[in-house]
PDB file of C-alpha atoms and ligand atoms in Angstrom:
ATOM      1  CA  MET A   1       8.096 -34.510  -6.821  1.00  0.00           C
ATOM      2  CA  GLY A   2       6.266 -37.461  -6.156  1.00  0.00           C
ATOM      3  CA  LYS A   3       3.055 -37.361  -4.090  1.00  0.00           C
ATOM      4  CA  LEU A   4       4.687 -39.764  -1.550  1.00  0.00           C
ATOM      5  CA  GLN A   5       8.441 -38.547  -2.010  1.00  0.00           C
ATOM      6  CA  ASP A   6      10.642 -40.453   0.334  1.00  0.00           C
ATOM      7  CA  LYS A   7       7.883 -41.677   2.428  1.00  0.00           C
ATOM      8  CA  VAL A   8       8.163 -45.171   3.881  1.00  0.00           C
ATOM      9  CA  ALA A   9       5.054 -47.048   3.200  1.00  0.00           C
ATOM     10  CA  VAL A  10       4.202 -50.654   4.909  1.00  0.00           C
ATOM     11  CA  ILE A  11       1.546 -52.543   2.382  1.00  0.00           C
ATOM     12  CA  THR A  12       0.382 -55.923   3.499  1.00  0.00           C
ATOM     13  CA  GLY A  13      -0.959 -58.101   0.756  1.00  0.00           C
ATOM     14  CA  GLY A  14       1.023 -55.730  -1.369  1.00  0.00           C
ATOM     15  CA  VAL A  15       2.279 -58.346  -3.742  1.00  0.00           C
ATOM     16  CA  SER A  16      -0.801 -59.207  -5.539  1.00  0.00           C
ATOM     17  CA  GLY A  17      -4.181 -57.509  -6.708  1.00  0.00           C
ATOM     18  CA  ILE A  18      -5.343 -54.120  -5.076  1.00  0.00           C
ATOM     19  CA  GLY A  19      -1.756 -54.143  -2.898  1.00  0.00           C
ATOM     20  CA  ALA A  20       0.379 -54.649  -5.785  1.00  0.00           C
ATOM     21  CA  ALA A  21      -1.050 -52.024  -7.952  1.00  0.00           C
ATOM     22  CA  SER A  22      -0.893 -49.755  -5.136  1.00  0.00           C
ATOM     23  CA  ALA A  23       2.708 -50.898  -4.565  1.00  0.00           C
ATOM     24  CA  THR A  24       3.283 -50.188  -8.159  1.00  0.00           C
ATOM     25  CA  LEU A  25       1.856 -46.637  -8.080  1.00  0.00           C
ATOM     26  CA  PHE A  26       3.089 -45.719  -4.547  1.00  0.00           C
ATOM     27  CA  ALA A  27       6.732 -46.096  -5.980  1.00  0.00           C
ATOM     28  CA  ALA A  28       6.365 -44.205  -8.950  1.00  0.00           C
ATOM     29  CA  GLU A  29       5.109 -41.447  -6.714  1.00  0.00           C
ATOM     30  CA  GLY A  30       8.646 -42.049  -4.824  1.00  0.00           C
ATOM     31  CA  ALA A  31       7.666 -44.071  -1.941  1.00  0.00           C
ATOM     32  CA  LYS A  32      10.165 -46.640  -0.324  1.00  0.00           C
ATOM     33  CA  LEU A  33       8.216 -49.761   0.143  1.00  0.00           C
ATOM     34  CA  VAL A  34       7.897 -52.912   2.834  1.00  0.00           C
ATOM     35  CA  LEU A  35       5.835 -55.276   1.137  1.00  0.00           C
ATOM     36  CA  VAL A  36       3.956 -57.961   3.314  1.00  0.00           C
ATOM     37  CA  ASP A  37       2.410 -61.265   2.352  1.00  0.00           C
ATOM     38  CA  MET A  38       2.460 -64.838   3.207  1.00  0.00           C
ATOM     39  CA  ASN A  39       2.946 -65.872  -0.379  1.00  0.00           C
ATOM     40  CA  GLN A  40       6.874 -66.068  -0.747  1.00  0.00           C
ATOM     41  CA  GLU A  41       6.926 -67.228  -4.343  1.00  0.00           C
ATOM     42  CA  LEU A  42       4.683 -64.196  -5.258  1.00  0.00           C
ATOM     43  CA  GLY A  43       6.707 -61.600  -3.145  1.00  0.00           C
ATOM     44  CA  ASP A  44      10.118 -62.877  -4.782  1.00  0.00           C
ATOM     45  CA  ARG A  45       8.780 -62.316  -8.142  1.00  0.00           C
ATOM     46  CA  PHE A  46       6.824 -58.925  -7.739  1.00  0.00           C
ATOM     47  CA  ILE A  47       9.803 -57.506  -5.731  1.00  0.00           C
ATOM     48  CA  GLU A  48      12.017 -58.376  -8.496  1.00  0.00           C
ATOM     49  CA  GLU A  49       9.479 -56.827 -11.100  1.00  0.00           C
ATOM     50  CA  LEU A  50       9.340 -53.686  -9.018  1.00  0.00           C
ATOM     51  CA  LYS A  51      13.001 -53.197  -8.926  1.00  0.00           C
ATOM     52  CA  GLY A  52      13.317 -53.684 -12.343  1.00  0.00           C
ATOM     53  CA  GLN A  53      11.099 -50.674 -12.860  1.00  0.00           C
ATOM     54  CA  GLY A  54      13.385 -48.769 -10.444  1.00  0.00           C
ATOM     55  CA  GLY A  55      11.204 -49.345  -7.180  1.00  0.00           C
ATOM     56  CA  ASP A  56      13.013 -49.095  -3.788  1.00  0.00           C
ATOM     57  CA  ALA A  57      11.199 -52.116  -2.002  1.00  0.00           C
ATOM     58  CA  VAL A  58      11.791 -55.074   0.466  1.00  0.00           C
ATOM     59  CA  PHE A  59       9.509 -58.239   0.682  1.00  0.00           C
ATOM     60  CA  VAL A  60       8.984 -59.489   4.302  1.00  0.00           C
ATOM     61  CA  LYS A  61       6.964 -62.929   4.356  1.00  0.00           C
ATOM     62  CA  ALA A  62       4.562 -62.487   7.565  1.00  0.00           C
ATOM     63  CA  ASP A  63       1.115 -63.670   8.335  1.00  0.00           C
ATOM     64  CA  VAL A  64      -0.392 -60.487   9.421  1.00  0.00           C
ATOM     65  CA  THR A  65      -2.335 -61.940  12.373  1.00  0.00           C
ATOM     66  CA  ASN A  66       1.251 -63.101  14.121  1.00  0.00           C
ATOM     67  CA  GLU A  67       2.605 -60.644  16.615  1.00  0.00           C
ATOM     68  CA  ALA A  68       6.257 -61.901  16.097  1.00  0.00           C
ATOM     69  CA  ASP A  69       5.787 -61.446  12.314  1.00  0.00           C
ATOM     70  CA  VAL A  70       4.150 -57.990  12.524  1.00  0.00           C
ATOM     71  CA  GLN A  71       7.149 -56.912  14.889  1.00  0.00           C
ATOM     72  CA  ASN A  72       9.439 -58.264  12.292  1.00  0.00           C
ATOM     73  CA  VAL A  73       7.779 -56.142   9.779  1.00  0.00           C
ATOM     74  CA  PHE A  74       8.204 -52.899  11.458  1.00  0.00           C
ATOM     75  CA  ASP A  75      11.637 -53.870  12.631  1.00  0.00           C
ATOM     76  CA  THR A  76      12.611 -54.512   8.865  1.00  0.00           C
ATOM     77  CA  ALA A  77      11.047 -51.224   8.093  1.00  0.00           C
ATOM     78  CA  LYS A  78      13.328 -49.397  10.467  1.00  0.00           C
ATOM     79  CA  SER A  79      16.310 -51.201   9.917  1.00  0.00           C
ATOM     80  CA  GLN A  80      16.060 -50.671   5.999  1.00  0.00           C
ATOM     81  CA  PHE A  81      14.469 -47.451   5.629  1.00  0.00           C
ATOM     82  CA  GLY A  82      14.824 -45.771   8.955  1.00  0.00           C
ATOM     83  CA  LYS A  83      11.011 -44.999   9.832  1.00  0.00           C
ATOM     84  CA  VAL A  84       7.661 -45.913   8.820  1.00  0.00           C
ATOM     85  CA  ASP A  85       4.937 -42.803   7.454  1.00  0.00           C
ATOM     86  CA  ILE A  86       2.099 -45.091   5.850  1.00  0.00           C
ATOM     87  CA  LEU A  87       0.478 -48.342   6.729  1.00  0.00           C
ATOM     88  CA  PHE A  88      -1.718 -49.677   4.271  1.00  0.00           C
ATOM     89  CA  ASN A  89      -3.711 -52.459   6.074  1.00  0.00           C
ATOM     90  CA  ASN A  90      -4.830 -54.355   2.838  1.00  0.00           C
ATOM     91  CA  ALA A  91      -4.125 -58.080   3.510  1.00  0.00           C
ATOM     92  CA  GLY A  92      -7.622 -60.158   3.435  1.00  0.00           C
ATOM     93  CA  ILE A  93      -9.093 -63.334   2.454  1.00  0.00           C
ATOM     94  CA  GLY A  94     -12.679 -63.822   1.295  1.00  0.00           C
ATOM     95  CA  SER A  95     -15.211 -66.198   2.929  1.00  0.00           C
ATOM     96  CA  VAL A  96     -18.214 -67.265   0.815  1.00  0.00           C
ATOM     97  CA  LYS A  97     -20.447 -70.088   2.516  1.00  0.00           C
ATOM     98  CA  PRO A  98     -23.769 -70.386   3.629  1.00  0.00           C
ATOM     99  CA  THR A  99     -23.819 -69.722   7.345  1.00  0.00           C
ATOM    100  CA  GLU A 100     -25.403 -73.225   8.360  1.00  0.00           C
ATOM    101  CA  GLU A 101     -22.303 -74.822   6.872  1.00  0.00           C
ATOM    102  CA  LEU A 102     -19.321 -72.082   8.012  1.00  0.00           C
ATOM    103  CA  THR A 103     -17.361 -73.638  10.786  1.00  0.00           C
ATOM    104  CA  TYR A 104     -16.697 -71.859  13.869  1.00  0.00           C
ATOM    105  CA  ALA A 105     -12.894 -72.008  12.995  1.00  0.00           C
ATOM    106  CA  GLU A 106     -13.531 -70.769   9.396  1.00  0.00           C
ATOM    107  CA  TRP A 107     -15.618 -67.728  11.008  1.00  0.00           C
ATOM    108  CA  ARG A 108     -12.846 -67.089  13.539  1.00  0.00           C
ATOM    109  CA  ARG A 109     -10.023 -67.177  10.766  1.00  0.00           C
ATOM    110  CA  THR A 110     -11.662 -64.568   8.644  1.00  0.00           C
ATOM    111  CA  VAL A 111     -12.335 -62.307  11.431  1.00  0.00           C
ATOM    112  CA  GLU A 112      -8.685 -62.764  12.335  1.00  0.00           C
ATOM    113  CA  VAL A 113      -7.427 -62.044   9.321  1.00  0.00           C
ATOM    114  CA  ASP A 114     -10.007 -59.315   7.993  1.00  0.00           C
ATOM    115  CA  LEU A 115     -10.301 -57.349  11.388  1.00  0.00           C
ATOM    116  CA  ASP A 116      -8.044 -58.476  14.077  1.00  0.00           C
ATOM    117  CA  ALA A 117      -5.023 -58.091  11.955  1.00  0.00           C
ATOM    118  CA  VAL A 118      -6.076 -54.771  10.749  1.00  0.00           C
ATOM    119  CA  PHE A 119      -6.004 -53.694  14.481  1.00  0.00           C
ATOM    120  CA  LEU A 120      -2.754 -55.115  15.245  1.00  0.00           C
ATOM    121  CA  ASN A 121      -0.978 -53.661  12.528  1.00  0.00           C
ATOM    122  CA  ALA A 122      -2.471 -50.371  12.944  1.00  0.00           C
ATOM    123  CA  GLN A 123      -1.305 -50.322  16.834  1.00  0.00           C
ATOM    124  CA  PHE A 124       2.410 -51.205  15.608  1.00  0.00           C
ATOM    125  CA  ALA A 125       2.104 -48.312  13.446  1.00  0.00           C
ATOM    126  CA  ILE A 126       0.476 -45.817  15.587  1.00  0.00           C
ATOM    127  CA  LYS A 127       3.503 -46.694  18.224  1.00  0.00           C
ATOM    128  CA  GLU A 128       5.662 -45.757  15.454  1.00  0.00           C
ATOM    129  CA  PHE A 129       3.801 -42.532  14.717  1.00  0.00           C
ATOM    130  CA  LEU A 130       3.482 -41.132  17.931  1.00  0.00           C
ATOM    131  CA  GLN A 131       7.414 -41.316  18.335  1.00  0.00           C
ATOM    132  CA  ASN A 132       7.759 -39.729  14.803  1.00  0.00           C
ATOM    133  CA  GLY A 133       5.244 -37.028  14.781  1.00  0.00           C
ATOM    134  CA  GLY A 134       2.914 -38.480  12.776  1.00  0.00           C
ATOM    135  CA  GLY A 135       1.658 -40.764   9.956  1.00  0.00           C
ATOM    136  CA  VAL A 136      -1.085 -42.189   8.005  1.00  0.00           C
ATOM    137  CA  ILE A 137      -3.099 -45.557   7.943  1.00  0.00           C
ATOM    138  CA  VAL A 138      -5.230 -46.781   5.154  1.00  0.00           C
ATOM    139  CA  ASN A 139      -7.505 -49.729   5.827  1.00  0.00           C
ATOM    140  CA  THR A 140      -8.967 -51.815   3.092  1.00  0.00           C
ATOM    141  CA  ALA A 141     -12.672 -52.411   4.118  1.00  0.00           C
ATOM    142  CA  SER A 142     -15.494 -53.307   1.411  1.00  0.00           C
ATOM    143  CA  MET A 143     -18.522 -52.025   0.347  1.00  0.00           C
ATOM    144  CA  TYR A 144     -19.744 -55.201   2.094  1.00  0.00           C
ATOM    145  CA  GLY A 145     -18.821 -53.277   5.157  1.00  0.00           C
ATOM    146  CA  TRP A 146     -21.675 -51.070   4.406  1.00  0.00           C
ATOM    147  CA  VAL A 147     -24.099 -53.333   2.879  1.00  0.00           C
ATOM    148  CA  GLY A 148     -25.029 -56.948   3.515  1.00  0.00           C
ATOM    149  CA  SER A 149     -25.087 -60.019   1.171  1.00  0.00           C
ATOM    150  CA  PRO A 150     -26.291 -63.481   1.697  1.00  0.00           C
ATOM    151  CA  GLY A 151     -23.281 -66.178   2.205  1.00  0.00           C
ATOM    152  CA  SER A 152     -20.564 -64.096   3.694  1.00  0.00           C
ATOM    153  CA  ALA A 153     -21.632 -63.337   7.166  1.00  0.00           C
ATOM    154  CA  ALA A 154     -17.849 -63.386   8.422  1.00  0.00           C
ATOM    155  CA  TYR A 155     -16.143 -61.498   5.735  1.00  0.00           C
ATOM    156  CA  ASN A 156     -19.213 -58.828   6.033  1.00  0.00           C
ATOM    157  CA  ALA A 157     -19.163 -58.705   9.670  1.00  0.00           C
ATOM    158  CA  ALA A 158     -15.181 -58.239   9.693  1.00  0.00           C
ATOM    159  CA  LYS A 159     -15.433 -55.325   7.041  1.00  0.00           C
ATOM    160  CA  GLY A 160     -18.066 -53.494   8.955  1.00  0.00           C
ATOM    161  CA  GLY A 161     -15.912 -53.992  11.955  1.00  0.00           C
ATOM    162  CA  VAL A 162     -13.013 -52.403   9.908  1.00  0.00           C
ATOM    163  CA  ILE A 163     -15.144 -49.267   8.883  1.00  0.00           C
ATOM    164  CA  ASN A 164     -15.998 -48.698  12.690  1.00  0.00           C
ATOM    165  CA  LEU A 165     -12.499 -49.280  13.887  1.00  0.00           C
ATOM    166  CA  THR A 166     -11.305 -46.684  11.112  1.00  0.00           C
ATOM    167  CA  ARG A 167     -13.723 -43.842  12.678  1.00  0.00           C
ATOM    168  CA  SER A 168     -12.634 -44.888  16.139  1.00  0.00           C
ATOM    169  CA  LEU A 169      -8.832 -44.479  15.539  1.00  0.00           C
ATOM    170  CA  GLY A 170      -9.478 -41.797  13.284  1.00  0.00           C
ATOM    171  CA  LEU A 171     -10.893 -39.806  16.135  1.00  0.00           C
ATOM    172  CA  GLU A 172      -8.817 -40.897  18.848  1.00  0.00           C
ATOM    173  CA  TYR A 173      -5.558 -39.563  17.077  1.00  0.00           C
ATOM    174  CA  ALA A 174      -7.036 -36.660  15.193  1.00  0.00           C
ATOM    175  CA  GLU A 175      -5.341 -34.281  17.295  1.00  0.00           C
ATOM    176  CA  ARG A 176      -2.019 -36.067  16.757  1.00  0.00           C
ATOM    177  CA  ASN A 177      -1.343 -35.837  13.248  1.00  0.00           C
ATOM    178  CA  ILE A 178      -2.374 -39.652  12.497  1.00  0.00           C
ATOM    179  CA  ARG A 179      -5.035 -40.023   9.941  1.00  0.00           C
ATOM    180  CA  VAL A 180      -6.802 -43.265   9.652  1.00  0.00           C
ATOM    181  CA  ASN A 181      -9.252 -43.990   6.820  1.00  0.00           C
ATOM    182  CA  ALA A 182     -10.893 -46.859   4.864  1.00  0.00           C
ATOM    183  CA  LEU A 183     -11.105 -47.791   1.118  1.00  0.00           C
ATOM    184  CA  CYS A 184     -14.132 -49.622   0.375  1.00  0.00           C
ATOM    185  CA  PRO A 185     -13.778 -51.240  -3.061  1.00  0.00           C
ATOM    186  CA  GLY A 186     -16.763 -52.689  -5.060  1.00  0.00           C
ATOM    187  CA  PHE A 187     -15.861 -56.148  -7.254  1.00  0.00           C
ATOM    188  CA  ILE A 188     -12.217 -55.749  -8.296  1.00  0.00           C
ATOM    189  CA  GLU A 189     -10.752 -58.308 -10.875  1.00  0.00           C
ATOM    190  CA  THR A 190      -8.225 -59.822  -8.477  1.00  0.00           C
ATOM    191  CA  PRO A 191      -7.310 -63.046  -7.222  1.00  0.00           C
ATOM    192  CA  ILE A 192      -9.763 -62.934  -4.366  1.00  0.00           C
ATOM    193  CA  LEU A 193     -12.796 -63.389  -6.453  1.00  0.00           C
ATOM    194  CA  GLY A 194     -11.427 -66.886  -7.223  1.00  0.00           C
ATOM    195  CA  ASP A 195     -14.112 -68.577  -9.643  1.00  0.00           C
ATOM    196  CA  THR A 196     -16.936 -66.196  -8.598  1.00  0.00           C
ATOM    197  CA  ASP A 197     -18.899 -66.160 -11.870  1.00  0.00           C
ATOM    198  CA  ARG A 198     -17.940 -62.682 -13.328  1.00  0.00           C
ATOM    199  CA  GLU A 199     -21.014 -62.265 -15.285  1.00  0.00           C
ATOM    200  CA  PHE A 200     -22.997 -62.349 -11.967  1.00  0.00           C
ATOM    201  CA  LEU A 201     -20.875 -59.559 -10.283  1.00  0.00           C
ATOM    202  CA  THR A 202     -20.719 -57.562 -13.673  1.00  0.00           C
ATOM    203  CA  ASN A 203     -24.600 -57.263 -13.552  1.00  0.00           C
ATOM    204  CA  ALA A 204     -24.611 -56.465  -9.852  1.00  0.00           C
ATOM    205  CA  THR A 205     -22.592 -53.470 -10.702  1.00  0.00           C
ATOM    206  CA  PRO A 206     -24.408 -50.303 -12.071  1.00  0.00           C
ATOM    207  CA  MET A 207     -21.239 -49.491 -14.362  1.00  0.00           C
ATOM    208  CA  LYS A 208     -21.732 -52.913 -15.558  1.00  0.00           C
ATOM    209  CA  ARG A 209     -18.029 -53.910 -15.339  1.00  0.00           C
ATOM    210  CA  LEU A 210     -15.544 -55.141 -12.771  1.00  0.00           C
ATOM    211  CA  GLY A 211     -13.340 -52.502 -11.066  1.00  0.00           C
ATOM    212  CA  GLN A 212      -9.476 -52.722 -11.848  1.00  0.00           C
ATOM    213  CA  PRO A 213      -6.759 -52.949  -9.192  1.00  0.00           C
ATOM    214  CA  GLU A 214      -5.052 -49.692 -10.708  1.00  0.00           C
ATOM    215  CA  GLU A 215      -8.525 -47.962  -9.989  1.00  0.00           C
ATOM    216  CA  MET A 216      -8.253 -48.896  -6.203  1.00  0.00           C
ATOM    217  CA  ALA A 217      -4.370 -47.839  -6.202  1.00  0.00           C
ATOM    218  CA  LYS A 218      -5.710 -44.277  -7.151  1.00  0.00           C
ATOM    219  CA  ALA A 219      -8.135 -44.163  -4.552  1.00  0.00           C
ATOM    220  CA  ALA A 220      -5.371 -45.831  -2.136  1.00  0.00           C
ATOM    221  CA  LEU A 221      -2.873 -43.001  -3.012  1.00  0.00           C
ATOM    222  CA  PHE A 222      -5.369 -40.360  -2.486  1.00  0.00           C
ATOM    223  CA  LEU A 223      -6.012 -41.819   1.147  1.00  0.00           C
ATOM    224  CA  ALA A 224      -2.049 -42.160   1.743  1.00  0.00           C
ATOM    225  CA  SER A 225      -0.949 -38.841   0.477  1.00  0.00           C
ATOM    226  CA  ASP A 226      -1.484 -35.060   1.563  1.00  0.00           C
ATOM    227  CA  ASP A 227      -4.195 -35.100  -1.161  1.00  0.00           C
ATOM    228  CA  SER A 228      -6.424 -36.190   1.580  1.00  0.00           C
ATOM    229  CA  SER A 229      -4.760 -33.999   4.352  1.00  0.00           C
ATOM    230  CA  PHE A 230      -8.405 -32.989   5.825  1.00  0.00           C
ATOM    231  CA  MET A 231      -9.816 -36.576   5.822  1.00  0.00           C
ATOM    232  CA  THR A 232      -9.759 -39.007   8.726  1.00  0.00           C
ATOM    233  CA  GLY A 233     -11.702 -41.429  10.458  1.00  0.00           C
ATOM    234  CA  ASN A 234     -13.951 -41.945   7.084  1.00  0.00           C
ATOM    235  CA  SER A 235     -14.349 -44.235   3.976  1.00  0.00           C
ATOM    236  CA  LEU A 236     -13.786 -43.792   0.449  1.00  0.00           C
ATOM    237  CA  ILE A 237     -16.352 -46.293  -1.303  1.00  0.00           C
ATOM    238  CA  VAL A 238     -15.188 -46.988  -4.938  1.00  0.00           C
ATOM    239  CA  ASP A 239     -17.596 -49.608  -6.226  1.00  0.00           C
ATOM    240  CA  GLY A 240     -18.823 -48.350  -9.842  1.00  0.00           C
ATOM    241  CA  GLY A 241     -22.352 -47.506  -7.894  1.00  0.00           C
ATOM    242  CA  TYR A 242     -23.230 -50.873  -5.907  1.00  0.00           C
ATOM    243  CA  THR A 243     -23.954 -49.129  -2.705  1.00  0.00           C
ATOM    244  CA  ALA A 244     -25.739 -46.247  -4.333  1.00  0.00           C
ATOM    245  CA  GLN A 245     -28.562 -48.850  -5.405  1.00  0.00           C
TER     246      GLN A 245
HETATM  247  N1  LIG B   1     -11.042 -57.807  -5.275  1.00  0.00           N
HETATM  248  C1  LIG B   1     -12.474 -57.397  -4.597  1.00  0.00           C
HETATM  249  O1  LIG B   1     -13.330 -57.425  -5.201  1.00  0.00           O
HETATM  250  C2  LIG B   1     -12.579 -56.817  -3.072  1.00  0.00           C
HETATM  251  C3  LIG B   1     -13.374 -55.965  -2.849  1.00  0.00           C
HETATM  252  C4  LIG B   1     -13.624 -55.728  -1.578  1.00  0.00           C
HETATM  253  C5  LIG B   1     -12.394 -55.560  -0.729  1.00  0.00           C
HETATM  254  N2  LIG B   1     -11.263 -56.373  -1.140  1.00  0.00           N
HETATM  255  C6  LIG B   1     -10.181 -56.373  -0.376  1.00  0.00           C
HETATM  256  O2  LIG B   1      -8.913 -55.598  -0.839  1.00  0.00           O
HETATM  257  C7  LIG B   1      -7.949 -56.267  -0.194  1.00  0.00           C
HETATM  258  C8  LIG B   1      -6.821 -56.858  -1.163  1.00  0.00           C
HETATM  259  O3  LIG B   1      -7.527 -58.072  -1.805  1.00  0.00           O
HETATM  260  P1  LIG B   1      -7.283 -58.330  -3.128  1.00  0.00           P
HETATM  261  O4  LIG B   1      -8.627 -58.099  -4.215  1.00  0.00           O
HETATM  262  O5  LIG B   1      -5.974 -57.477  -3.762  1.00  0.00           O
HETATM  263  O6  LIG B   1      -6.861 -60.007  -3.453  1.00  0.00           O
HETATM  264  P2  LIG B   1      -5.688 -60.592  -3.506  1.00  0.00           P
HETATM  265  O7  LIG B   1      -5.847 -62.198  -3.301  1.00  0.00           O
HETATM  266  O8  LIG B   1      -4.984 -60.653  -4.718  1.00  0.00           O
HETATM  267  O9  LIG B   1      -4.800 -59.987  -2.083  1.00  0.00           O
HETATM  268  C9  LIG B   1      -4.784 -60.291  -0.859  1.00  0.00           C
HETATM  269  C10 LIG B   1      -3.411 -60.861  -0.551  1.00  0.00           C
HETATM  270  O10 LIG B   1      -3.302 -60.950   1.017  1.00  0.00           O
HETATM  271  C11 LIG B   1      -2.400 -61.903   1.302  1.00  0.00           C
HETATM  272  N3  LIG B   1      -2.736 -62.279   2.650  1.00  0.00           N
HETATM  273  C12 LIG B   1      -4.208 -63.062   2.920  1.00  0.00           C
HETATM  274  N4  LIG B   1      -4.013 -63.353   4.120  1.00  0.00           N
HETATM  275  C13 LIG B   1      -2.677 -63.035   4.596  1.00  0.00           C
HETATM  276  C14 LIG B   1      -2.134 -63.099   5.916  1.00  0.00           C
HETATM  277  N5  LIG B   1      -2.782 -63.617   6.902  1.00  0.00           N
HETATM  278  N6  LIG B   1      -0.929 -62.684   6.318  1.00  0.00           N
HETATM  279  C15 LIG B   1      -0.457 -61.989   5.057  1.00  0.00           C
HETATM  280  N7  LIG B   1      -0.920 -61.884   3.712  1.00  0.00           N
HETATM  281  C16 LIG B   1      -2.085 -62.514   3.765  1.00  0.00           C
HETATM  282  C17 LIG B   1      -2.955 -62.883   0.278  1.00  0.00           C
HETATM  283  O11 LIG B   1      -1.432 -63.784   0.270  1.00  0.00           O
HETATM  284  C18 LIG B   1      -2.866 -61.791  -1.001  1.00  0.00           C
HETATM  285  O12 LIG B   1      -1.598 -61.740  -1.972  1.00  0.00           O
HETATM  286  C19 LIG B   1      -8.573 -57.255   0.893  1.00  0.00           C
HETATM  287  O13 LIG B   1      -8.533 -56.831   2.079  1.00  0.00           O
HETATM  288  C20 LIG B   1      -9.834 -57.493   0.412  1.00  0.00           C
HETATM  289  O14 LIG B   1     -10.840 -58.255   1.185  1.00  0.00           O
HETATM  290  C21 LIG B   1     -11.350 -56.839  -2.333  1.00  0.00           C
END
């Protein structure tokens, strides 16, 4: 029996990078999946791949910052699978620009996707979980929620916000069988890195390599499953040693 046997998991940003690797692993562990992303083409392609491997999954095109879209995600989860047990709040965008050049609109969109939407999706999930006797939320933050870096003020502020939102929600629902934890990746080889110099990222990492999405998926599985049954309001930092420096 899989670690997520018959659990229904909503994964945002679920068709690329960390989300896609997690979808593959969660499906192998018996979960039914609702994969959410703005990228329809990627979604269609990935869902076929997953189904080809025997996965039970649907794709919902949605902007995680849009309330009506999120409502549709949870409605679809319920109509397709009857319930939601797990929310992996993982969609995100990067923002790398010197602060003096960052527009207020760019700041606001970064915080909207990387922090506001984590709250919005969590709120929908919590309402479900309260009716169903419990559930699990995993929020993807970042090692940059723990430490700063030049040129990423909006992203780092949003990810720091996710870590404290996670603490607060974990405490708020600790007695109601809803666990909330954050995954804090280091540099992981996914499309979000764009054309960032890989040699620079490798050298900045004590283990002298980038992380792989599959390594994040294993950490996400730990947080989403009963393997982490006594953990809430906390973070798991998986960064090749970066924040230990
Ligand atoms: N890759 C890294 O080095 C790294 C490090 C720390 C944290 N993270 C975080 O991991 C998470 C996953 O990123 P990834 O590395 O897999 O990158 P990725 O770009 O492969 O995946 C992110 C996905 O989120 C989707 N997305 C973005 N905005 C959206 C929106 N408004 N609505 C719906 N979907 C949206 C994108 O279309 C994309 O498919 C993000 O939250 C990111 O900040 C990544």
